[in-house]
Amino acid sequence: MKKSSFISVISEEKKEENRGSVEFQVFCFTNKIRKLTSHLQLHKKDYSSQRGLRKILGKRQRLLAYLSKKNGIRYKELISQLNIRELKIR
């Protein structure tokens, strides 16, 4: 959890100028995903939160697919910074 708080401090500085960028959106979705997964570890039968988590995961996956097609270097940097897995290419 310390690493995500460090990343959030870094992004807070540039938050005003980057709100529409793909990287910022993926960062926000990643924070929401981490919060929901910790919530679901306590409340295993919260099915509406599970549905919301799946929707956010899908949105993040689509944004990452878009970024990997447009700019592979930015995609690799973002994945390493947020410590998430690469997309499975179908």
mmCIF file of N, CA, C and O in Angstrom:
data_model
loop_
_atom_site.group_PDB
_atom_site.id
_atom_site.type_symbol
_atom_site.label_atom_id
_atom_site.label_comp_id
_atom_site.label_asym_id
_atom_site.label_seq_id
_atom_site.Cartn_x
_atom_site.Cartn_y
_atom_site.Cartn_z
ATOM 1 N N MET A 1 0.816 -1.179 0.000
ATOM 2 C CA MET A 1 0.000 0.000 0.000
ATOM 3 C C MET A 1 0.869 1.255 0.000
ATOM 4 O O MET A 1 0.460 2.279 -0.465
ATOM 5 N N LYS A 2 2.079 1.154 0.505
ATOM 6 C CA LYS A 2 2.970 2.309 0.535
ATOM 7 C C LYS A 2 3.300 2.775 -0.876
ATOM 8 O O LYS A 2 3.384 3.946 -1.140
ATOM 9 N N LYS A 3 3.500 1.820 -1.794
ATOM 10 C CA LYS A 3 3.869 2.194 -3.153
ATOM 11 C C LYS A 3 2.748 2.981 -3.825
ATOM 12 O O LYS A 3 3.002 3.961 -4.506
ATOM 13 N N SER A 4 1.507 2.566 -3.641
ATOM 14 C CA SER A 4 0.395 3.283 -4.261
ATOM 15 C C SER A 4 0.239 4.683 -3.676
ATOM 16 O O SER A 4 -0.109 5.615 -4.381
ATOM 17 N N SER A 5 0.511 4.846 -2.382
ATOM 18 C CA SER A 5 0.416 6.182 -1.800
ATOM 19 C C SER A 5 1.526 7.069 -2.332
ATOM 20 O O SER A 5 1.337 8.261 -2.536
ATOM 21 N N PHE A 6 2.700 6.502 -2.590
ATOM 22 C CA PHE A 6 3.796 7.268 -3.173
ATOM 23 C C PHE A 6 3.436 7.718 -4.580
ATOM 24 O O PHE A 6 3.666 8.866 -4.944
ATOM 25 N N ILE A 7 2.827 6.833 -5.362
ATOM 26 C CA ILE A 7 2.418 7.184 -6.723
ATOM 27 C C ILE A 7 1.327 8.244 -6.674
ATOM 28 O O ILE A 7 1.323 9.155 -7.490
ATOM 29 N N SER A 8 0.429 8.146 -5.710
ATOM 30 C CA SER A 8 -0.645 9.138 -5.636
ATOM 31 C C SER A 8 -0.094 10.517 -5.300
ATOM 32 O O SER A 8 -0.599 11.522 -5.779
ATOM 33 N N VAL A 9 0.963 10.576 -4.482
ATOM 34 C CA VAL A 9 1.578 11.862 -4.168
ATOM 35 C C VAL A 9 2.199 12.451 -5.423
ATOM 36 O O VAL A 9 2.088 13.653 -5.685
ATOM 37 N N ILE A 10 2.833 11.624 -6.228
ATOM 38 C CA ILE A 10 3.428 12.100 -7.474
ATOM 39 C C ILE A 10 2.345 12.616 -8.405
ATOM 40 O O ILE A 10 2.492 13.679 -9.012
ATOM 41 N N SER A 11 1.249 11.904 -8.526
ATOM 42 C CA SER A 11 0.208 12.320 -9.462
ATOM 43 C C SER A 11 -0.578 13.524 -8.955
ATOM 44 O O SER A 11 -1.157 14.242 -9.741
ATOM 45 N N GLU A 12 -0.611 13.755 -7.647
ATOM 46 C CA GLU A 12 -1.317 14.907 -7.099
ATOM 47 C C GLU A 12 -0.708 16.207 -7.627
ATOM 48 O O GLU A 12 -1.409 17.179 -7.851
ATOM 49 N N GLU A 13 0.619 16.206 -7.843
ATOM 50 C CA GLU A 13 1.278 17.415 -8.301
ATOM 51 C C GLU A 13 0.835 17.790 -9.708
ATOM 52 O O GLU A 13 0.699 18.954 -10.030
ATOM 53 N N LYS A 14 0.598 16.801 -10.558
ATOM 54 C CA LYS A 14 0.262 17.067 -11.950
ATOM 55 C C LYS A 14 -1.207 16.805 -12.246
ATOM 56 O O LYS A 14 -1.595 16.733 -13.398
ATOM 57 N N LYS A 15 -2.018 16.671 -11.222
ATOM 58 C CA LYS A 15 -3.414 16.283 -11.410
ATOM 59 C C LYS A 15 -4.197 17.291 -12.241
ATOM 60 O O LYS A 15 -5.011 16.919 -13.072
ATOM 61 N N GLU A 16 -3.950 18.557 -12.038
ATOM 62 C CA GLU A 16 -4.747 19.592 -12.694
ATOM 63 C C GLU A 16 -4.567 19.598 -14.205
ATOM 64 O O GLU A 16 -5.490 19.893 -14.943
ATOM 65 N N GLU A 17 -3.382 19.248 -14.681
ATOM 66 C CA GLU A 17 -3.137 19.337 -16.107
ATOM 67 C C GLU A 17 -3.360 18.026 -16.852
ATOM 68 O O GLU A 17 -3.503 18.040 -18.065
ATOM 69 N N ASN A 18 -3.436 16.897 -16.180
ATOM 70 C CA ASN A 18 -3.462 15.600 -16.845
ATOM 71 C C ASN A 18 -4.781 14.844 -16.724
ATOM 72 O O ASN A 18 -4.809 13.655 -16.994
ATOM 73 N N ARG A 19 -5.846 15.465 -16.333
ATOM 74 C CA ARG A 19 -7.071 14.721 -16.015
ATOM 75 C C ARG A 19 -7.618 13.920 -17.181
ATOM 76 O O ARG A 19 -8.218 12.890 -16.986
ATOM 77 N N GLY A 20 -7.423 14.345 -18.406
ATOM 78 C CA GLY A 20 -7.976 13.634 -19.543
ATOM 79 C C GLY A 20 -7.048 12.621 -20.151
ATOM 80 O O GLY A 20 -7.443 11.859 -21.024
ATOM 81 N N SER A 21 -5.817 12.553 -19.687
ATOM 82 C CA SER A 21 -4.858 11.646 -20.303
ATOM 83 C C SER A 21 -5.185 10.198 -19.951
ATOM 84 O O SER A 21 -5.800 9.894 -18.920
ATOM 85 N N VAL A 22 -4.754 9.319 -20.813
ATOM 86 C CA VAL A 22 -5.009 7.890 -20.610
ATOM 87 C C VAL A 22 -4.307 7.413 -19.346
ATOM 88 O O VAL A 22 -4.862 6.628 -18.572
ATOM 89 N N GLU A 23 -3.104 7.899 -19.116
ATOM 90 C CA GLU A 23 -2.345 7.464 -17.943
ATOM 91 C C GLU A 23 -3.059 7.841 -16.649
ATOM 92 O O GLU A 23 -3.137 7.036 -15.720
ATOM 93 N N PHE A 24 -3.597 9.048 -16.598
ATOM 94 C CA PHE A 24 -4.294 9.481 -15.386
ATOM 95 C C PHE A 24 -5.559 8.664 -15.160
ATOM 96 O O PHE A 24 -5.866 8.273 -14.033
ATOM 97 N N GLN A 25 -6.289 8.379 -16.239
ATOM 98 C CA GLN A 25 -7.507 7.580 -16.105
ATOM 99 C C GLN A 25 -7.187 6.171 -15.631
ATOM 100 O O GLN A 25 -7.874 5.624 -14.747
ATOM 101 N N VAL A 26 -6.147 5.564 -16.188
ATOM 102 C CA VAL A 26 -5.748 4.221 -15.753
ATOM 103 C C VAL A 26 -5.305 4.256 -14.303
ATOM 104 O O VAL A 26 -5.622 3.339 -13.527
ATOM 105 N N PHE A 27 -4.606 5.307 -13.915
ATOM 106 C CA PHE A 27 -4.185 5.448 -12.525
ATOM 107 C C PHE A 27 -5.384 5.519 -11.585
ATOM 108 O O PHE A 27 -5.414 4.852 -10.551
ATOM 109 N N CYS A 28 -6.396 6.307 -11.956
ATOM 110 C CA CYS A 28 -7.598 6.419 -11.117
ATOM 111 C C CYS A 28 -8.340 5.091 -11.031
ATOM 112 O O CYS A 28 -8.797 4.689 -9.953
ATOM 113 N N PHE A 29 -8.460 4.392 -12.167
ATOM 114 C CA PHE A 29 -9.119 3.094 -12.162
ATOM 115 C C PHE A 29 -8.343 2.098 -11.304
ATOM 116 O O PHE A 29 -8.934 1.293 -10.587
ATOM 117 N N THR A 30 -7.021 2.158 -11.340
ATOM 118 C CA THR A 30 -6.205 1.249 -10.538
ATOM 119 C C THR A 30 -6.423 1.497 -9.052
ATOM 120 O O THR A 30 -6.521 0.552 -8.262
ATOM 121 N N ASN A 31 -6.509 2.762 -8.655
ATOM 122 C CA ASN A 31 -6.790 3.065 -7.248
ATOM 123 C C ASN A 31 -8.160 2.542 -6.833
ATOM 124 O O ASN A 31 -8.319 1.972 -5.746
ATOM 125 N N LYS A 32 -9.162 2.718 -7.695
ATOM 126 C CA LYS A 32 -10.502 2.218 -7.385
ATOM 127 C C LYS A 32 -10.499 0.695 -7.277
ATOM 128 O O LYS A 32 -11.154 0.118 -6.402
ATOM 129 N N ILE A 33 -9.766 0.039 -8.166
ATOM 130 C CA ILE A 33 -9.690 -1.426 -8.159
ATOM 131 C C ILE A 33 -9.066 -1.911 -6.869
ATOM 132 O O ILE A 33 -9.547 -2.870 -6.246
ATOM 133 N N ARG A 34 -7.996 -1.260 -6.428
ATOM 134 C CA ARG A 34 -7.332 -1.674 -5.186
ATOM 135 C C ARG A 34 -8.250 -1.485 -3.983
ATOM 136 O O ARG A 34 -8.285 -2.323 -3.076
ATOM 137 N N LYS A 35 -9.007 -0.381 -3.967
ATOM 138 C CA LYS A 35 -9.939 -0.149 -2.859
ATOM 139 C C LYS A 35 -11.050 -1.194 -2.856
ATOM 140 O O LYS A 35 -11.427 -1.718 -1.799
ATOM 141 N N LEU A 36 -11.589 -1.494 -4.047
ATOM 142 C CA LEU A 36 -12.676 -2.470 -4.117
ATOM 143 C C LEU A 36 -12.207 -3.872 -3.765
ATOM 144 O O LEU A 36 -12.949 -4.624 -3.127
ATOM 145 N N THR A 37 -11.004 -4.249 -4.156
ATOM 146 C CA THR A 37 -10.528 -5.586 -3.815
ATOM 147 C C THR A 37 -10.323 -5.726 -2.317
ATOM 148 O O THR A 37 -10.627 -6.778 -1.739
ATOM 149 N N SER A 38 -9.820 -4.668 -1.668
ATOM 150 C CA SER A 38 -9.684 -4.762 -0.209
ATOM 151 C C SER A 38 -11.055 -4.801 0.460
ATOM 152 O O SER A 38 -11.242 -5.486 1.469
ATOM 153 N N HIS A 39 -12.039 -4.092 -0.102
ATOM 154 C CA HIS A 39 -13.405 -4.133 0.433
ATOM 155 C C HIS A 39 -13.999 -5.534 0.265
ATOM 156 O O HIS A 39 -14.647 -6.056 1.172
ATOM 157 N N LEU A 40 -13.761 -6.130 -0.905
ATOM 158 C CA LEU A 40 -14.348 -7.441 -1.174
ATOM 159 C C LEU A 40 -13.678 -8.564 -0.392
ATOM 160 O O LEU A 40 -14.258 -9.638 -0.243
ATOM 161 N N GLN A 41 -12.472 -8.332 0.108
ATOM 162 C CA GLN A 41 -11.866 -9.340 0.965
ATOM 163 C C GLN A 41 -12.612 -9.443 2.292
ATOM 164 O O GLN A 41 -12.700 -10.519 2.873
ATOM 165 N N LEU A 42 -13.191 -8.333 2.740
ATOM 166 C CA LEU A 42 -13.974 -8.352 3.974
ATOM 167 C C LEU A 42 -15.414 -8.771 3.728
ATOM 168 O O LEU A 42 -16.006 -9.484 4.538
ATOM 169 N N HIS A 43 -15.998 -8.307 2.626
ATOM 170 C CA HIS A 43 -17.410 -8.541 2.315
ATOM 171 C C HIS A 43 -17.500 -9.394 1.050
ATOM 172 O O HIS A 43 -17.659 -8.878 -0.048
ATOM 173 N N LYS A 44 -17.395 -10.687 1.224
ATOM 174 C CA LYS A 44 -17.308 -11.600 0.085
ATOM 175 C C LYS A 44 -18.608 -11.688 -0.716
ATOM 176 O O LYS A 44 -18.595 -11.995 -1.889
ATOM 177 N N LYS A 45 -19.741 -11.406 -0.099
ATOM 178 C CA LYS A 45 -21.019 -11.563 -0.788
ATOM 179 C C LYS A 45 -21.615 -10.245 -1.256
ATOM 180 O O LYS A 45 -22.804 -10.160 -1.531
ATOM 181 N N ASP A 46 -20.803 -9.227 -1.380
ATOM 182 C CA ASP A 46 -21.266 -7.934 -1.877
ATOM 183 C C ASP A 46 -21.227 -7.974 -3.402
ATOM 184 O O ASP A 46 -20.274 -7.558 -4.043
ATOM 185 N N TYR A 47 -22.307 -8.464 -3.993
ATOM 186 C CA TYR A 47 -22.323 -8.738 -5.419
ATOM 187 C C TYR A 47 -22.380 -7.474 -6.264
ATOM 188 O O TYR A 47 -21.861 -7.449 -7.378
ATOM 189 N N SER A 48 -22.967 -6.408 -5.750
ATOM 190 C CA SER A 48 -22.987 -5.166 -6.524
ATOM 191 C C SER A 48 -21.584 -4.565 -6.614
ATOM 192 O O SER A 48 -21.208 -4.001 -7.652
ATOM 193 N N SER A 49 -20.793 -4.700 -5.573
ATOM 194 C CA SER A 49 -19.407 -4.241 -5.641
ATOM 195 C C SER A 49 -18.587 -5.115 -6.580
ATOM 196 O O SER A 49 -17.698 -4.620 -7.276
ATOM 197 N N GLN A 50 -18.894 -6.409 -6.623
ATOM 198 C CA GLN A 50 -18.208 -7.290 -7.561
ATOM 199 C C GLN A 50 -18.506 -6.885 -9.000
ATOM 200 O O GLN A 50 -17.614 -6.862 -9.854
ATOM 201 N N ARG A 51 -19.743 -6.523 -9.254
ATOM 202 C CA ARG A 51 -20.127 -6.084 -10.601
ATOM 203 C C ARG A 51 -19.423 -4.784 -10.965
ATOM 204 O O ARG A 51 -18.911 -4.625 -12.077
ATOM 205 N N GLY A 52 -19.374 -3.853 -10.024
ATOM 206 C CA GLY A 52 -18.668 -2.604 -10.264
ATOM 207 C C GLY A 52 -17.186 -2.816 -10.514
ATOM 208 O O GLY A 52 -16.586 -2.163 -11.369
ATOM 209 N N LEU A 53 -16.598 -3.749 -9.781
ATOM 210 C CA LEU A 53 -15.190 -4.072 -9.976
ATOM 211 C C LEU A 53 -14.945 -4.623 -11.374
ATOM 212 O O LEU A 53 -13.992 -4.226 -12.053
ATOM 213 N N ARG A 54 -15.821 -5.508 -11.834
ATOM 214 C CA ARG A 54 -15.665 -6.076 -13.182
ATOM 215 C C ARG A 54 -15.809 -4.998 -14.256
ATOM 216 O O ARG A 54 -15.085 -5.008 -15.251
ATOM 217 N N LYS A 55 -16.705 -4.045 -14.049
ATOM 218 C CA LYS A 55 -16.872 -2.965 -15.021
ATOM 219 C C LYS A 55 -15.630 -2.075 -15.075
ATOM 220 O O LYS A 55 -15.173 -1.691 -16.161
ATOM 221 N N ILE A 56 -15.080 -1.748 -13.915
ATOM 222 C CA ILE A 56 -13.885 -0.908 -13.878
ATOM 223 C C ILE A 56 -12.694 -1.651 -14.485
ATOM 224 O O ILE A 56 -11.880 -1.052 -15.196
ATOM 225 N N LEU A 57 -12.597 -2.953 -14.221
ATOM 226 C CA LEU A 57 -11.519 -3.742 -14.822
ATOM 227 C C LEU A 57 -11.609 -3.730 -16.344
ATOM 228 O O LEU A 57 -10.597 -3.616 -17.037
ATOM 229 N N GLY A 58 -12.828 -3.820 -16.871
ATOM 230 C CA GLY A 58 -13.016 -3.785 -18.317
ATOM 231 C C GLY A 58 -12.641 -2.448 -18.917
ATOM 232 O O GLY A 58 -12.013 -2.369 -19.980
ATOM 233 N N LYS A 59 -13.012 -1.368 -18.238
ATOM 234 C CA LYS A 59 -12.660 -0.033 -18.721
ATOM 235 C C LYS A 59 -11.148 0.147 -18.742
ATOM 236 O O LYS A 59 -10.577 0.680 -19.703
ATOM 237 N N ARG A 60 -10.496 -0.291 -17.663
ATOM 238 C CA ARG A 60 -9.035 -0.158 -17.602
ATOM 239 C C ARG A 60 -8.369 -1.000 -18.676
ATOM 240 O O ARG A 60 -7.418 -0.563 -19.320
ATOM 241 N N GLN A 61 -8.907 -2.180 -18.916
ATOM 242 C CA GLN A 61 -8.346 -3.059 -19.941
ATOM 243 C C GLN A 61 -8.467 -2.428 -21.328
ATOM 244 O O GLN A 61 -7.523 -2.468 -22.116
ATOM 245 N N ARG A 62 -9.606 -1.809 -21.616
ATOM 246 C CA ARG A 62 -9.778 -1.152 -22.918
ATOM 247 C C ARG A 62 -8.842 0.041 -23.077
ATOM 248 O O ARG A 62 -8.272 0.252 -24.151
ATOM 249 N N LEU A 63 -8.675 0.814 -22.007
ATOM 250 C CA LEU A 63 -7.754 1.947 -22.081
ATOM 251 C C LEU A 63 -6.314 1.481 -22.276
ATOM 252 O O LEU A 63 -5.556 2.081 -23.049
ATOM 253 N N LEU A 64 -5.926 0.416 -21.591
ATOM 254 C CA LEU A 64 -4.568 -0.103 -21.753
ATOM 255 C C LEU A 64 -4.350 -0.666 -23.151
ATOM 256 O O LEU A 64 -3.263 -0.513 -23.725
ATOM 257 N N ALA A 65 -5.370 -1.298 -23.716
ATOM 258 C CA ALA A 65 -5.255 -1.815 -25.082
ATOM 259 C C ALA A 65 -5.081 -0.665 -26.062
ATOM 260 O O ALA A 65 -4.258 -0.735 -26.994
ATOM 261 N N TYR A 66 -5.825 0.402 -25.861
ATOM 262 C CA TYR A 66 -5.705 1.581 -26.717
ATOM 263 C C TYR A 66 -4.298 2.177 -26.614
ATOM 264 O O TYR A 66 -3.664 2.495 -27.622
ATOM 265 N N LEU A 67 -3.802 2.299 -25.388
ATOM 266 C CA LEU A 67 -2.485 2.892 -25.184
ATOM 267 C C LEU A 67 -1.387 2.016 -25.769
ATOM 268 O O LEU A 67 -0.427 2.528 -26.350
ATOM 269 N N SER A 68 -1.530 0.699 -25.666
ATOM 270 C CA SER A 68 -0.497 -0.188 -26.211
ATOM 271 C C SER A 68 -0.454 -0.117 -27.735
ATOM 272 O O SER A 68 0.608 -0.242 -28.337
ATOM 273 N N LYS A 69 -1.607 0.114 -28.368
ATOM 274 C CA LYS A 69 -1.627 0.246 -29.826
ATOM 275 C C LYS A 69 -1.042 1.583 -30.267
ATOM 276 O O LYS A 69 -0.344 1.659 -31.277
ATOM 277 N N LYS A 70 -1.344 2.651 -29.531
ATOM 278 C CA LYS A 70 -0.919 3.990 -29.936
ATOM 279 C C LYS A 70 0.540 4.281 -29.580
ATOM 280 O O LYS A 70 1.258 4.880 -30.370
ATOM 281 N N ASN A 71 0.948 3.903 -28.358
ATOM 282 C CA ASN A 71 2.295 4.238 -27.917
ATOM 283 C C ASN A 71 2.778 3.162 -26.950
ATOM 284 O O ASN A 71 2.431 3.173 -25.766
ATOM 285 N N GLY A 72 3.576 2.242 -27.449
ATOM 286 C CA GLY A 72 4.045 1.117 -26.645
ATOM 287 C C GLY A 72 4.979 1.519 -25.526
ATOM 288 O O GLY A 72 5.008 0.889 -24.465
ATOM 289 N N ILE A 73 5.745 2.581 -25.722
ATOM 290 C CA ILE A 73 6.700 3.011 -24.693
ATOM 291 C C ILE A 73 5.960 3.554 -23.477
ATOM 292 O O ILE A 73 6.275 3.203 -22.337
ATOM 293 N N ARG A 74 4.970 4.418 -23.717
ATOM 294 C CA ARG A 74 4.177 4.950 -22.607
ATOM 295 C C ARG A 74 3.437 3.834 -21.887
ATOM 296 O O ARG A 74 3.281 3.856 -20.663
ATOM 297 N N TYR A 75 2.975 2.824 -22.641
ATOM 298 C CA TYR A 75 2.273 1.680 -22.067
ATOM 299 C C TYR A 75 3.190 0.914 -21.119
ATOM 300 O O TYR A 75 2.805 0.594 -19.989
ATOM 301 N N LYS A 76 4.408 0.626 -21.570
ATOM 302 C CA LYS A 76 5.361 -0.124 -20.733
ATOM 303 C C LYS A 76 5.715 0.653 -19.468
ATOM 304 O O LYS A 76 5.806 0.077 -18.386
ATOM 305 N N GLU A 77 5.916 1.971 -19.607
ATOM 306 C CA GLU A 77 6.244 2.793 -18.438
ATOM 307 C C GLU A 77 5.103 2.806 -17.430
ATOM 308 O O GLU A 77 5.321 2.709 -16.224
ATOM 309 N N LEU A 78 3.877 2.916 -17.926
ATOM 310 C CA LEU A 78 2.715 2.971 -17.044
ATOM 311 C C LEU A 78 2.536 1.657 -16.295
ATOM 312 O O LEU A 78 2.282 1.651 -15.095
ATOM 313 N N ILE A 79 2.704 0.554 -16.995
ATOM 314 C CA ILE A 79 2.550 -0.755 -16.359
ATOM 315 C C ILE A 79 3.601 -0.961 -15.275
ATOM 316 O O ILE A 79 3.301 -1.448 -14.185
ATOM 317 N N SER A 80 4.839 -0.572 -15.571
ATOM 318 C CA SER A 80 5.883 -0.750 -14.564
ATOM 319 C C SER A 80 5.683 0.188 -13.380
ATOM 320 O O SER A 80 5.951 -0.179 -12.235
ATOM 321 N N GLN A 81 5.189 1.400 -13.629
ATOM 322 C CA GLN A 81 4.971 2.361 -12.545
ATOM 323 C C GLN A 81 3.836 1.928 -11.628
ATOM 324 O O GLN A 81 3.931 2.048 -10.408
ATOM 325 N N LEU A 82 2.754 1.405 -12.213
ATOM 326 C CA LEU A 82 1.595 1.005 -11.411
ATOM 327 C C LEU A 82 1.695 -0.422 -10.894
ATOM 328 O O LEU A 82 0.863 -0.861 -10.105
ATOM 329 N N ASN A 83 2.694 -1.160 -11.372
ATOM 330 C CA ASN A 83 2.920 -2.540 -10.939
ATOM 331 C C ASN A 83 1.706 -3.420 -11.239
ATOM 332 O O ASN A 83 1.170 -4.103 -10.370
ATOM 333 N N ILE A 84 1.261 -3.391 -12.518
ATOM 334 C CA ILE A 84 0.165 -4.249 -12.953
ATOM 335 C C ILE A 84 0.659 -5.121 -14.097
ATOM 336 O O ILE A 84 1.693 -4.843 -14.709
ATOM 337 N N ARG A 85 -0.079 -6.182 -14.367
ATOM 338 C CA ARG A 85 0.328 -7.127 -15.397
ATOM 339 C C ARG A 85 0.031 -6.587 -16.786
ATOM 340 O O ARG A 85 -0.844 -5.747 -16.972
ATOM 341 N N GLU A 86 0.741 -7.141 -17.763
ATOM 342 C CA GLU A 86 0.494 -6.762 -19.150
ATOM 343 C C GLU A 86 -0.790 -7.401 -19.642
ATOM 344 O O GLU A 86 -1.275 -8.386 -19.084
ATOM 345 N N LEU A 87 -1.334 -6.844 -20.716
ATOM 346 C CA LEU A 87 -2.545 -7.377 -21.326
ATOM 347 C C LEU A 87 -2.254 -8.688 -22.025
ATOM 348 O O LEU A 87 -1.165 -8.888 -22.574
ATOM 349 N N LYS A 88 -3.226 -9.562 -22.038
ATOM 350 C CA LYS A 88 -3.131 -10.774 -22.823
ATOM 351 C C LYS A 88 -3.578 -10.456 -24.232
ATOM 352 O O LYS A 88 -4.678 -9.947 -24.435
ATOM 353 N N ILE A 89 -2.733 -10.730 -25.183
ATOM 354 C CA ILE A 89 -3.087 -10.456 -26.579
ATOM 355 C C ILE A 89 -3.872 -11.632 -27.116
ATOM 356 O O ILE A 89 -3.433 -12.773 -27.059
ATOM 357 N N ARG A 90 -5.041 -11.332 -27.627
ATOM 358 C CA ARG A 90 -5.915 -12.393 -28.116
ATOM 359 C C ARG A 90 -5.655 -12.722 -29.531
ATOM 360 O O ARG A 90 -5.323 -12.055 -30.384
#
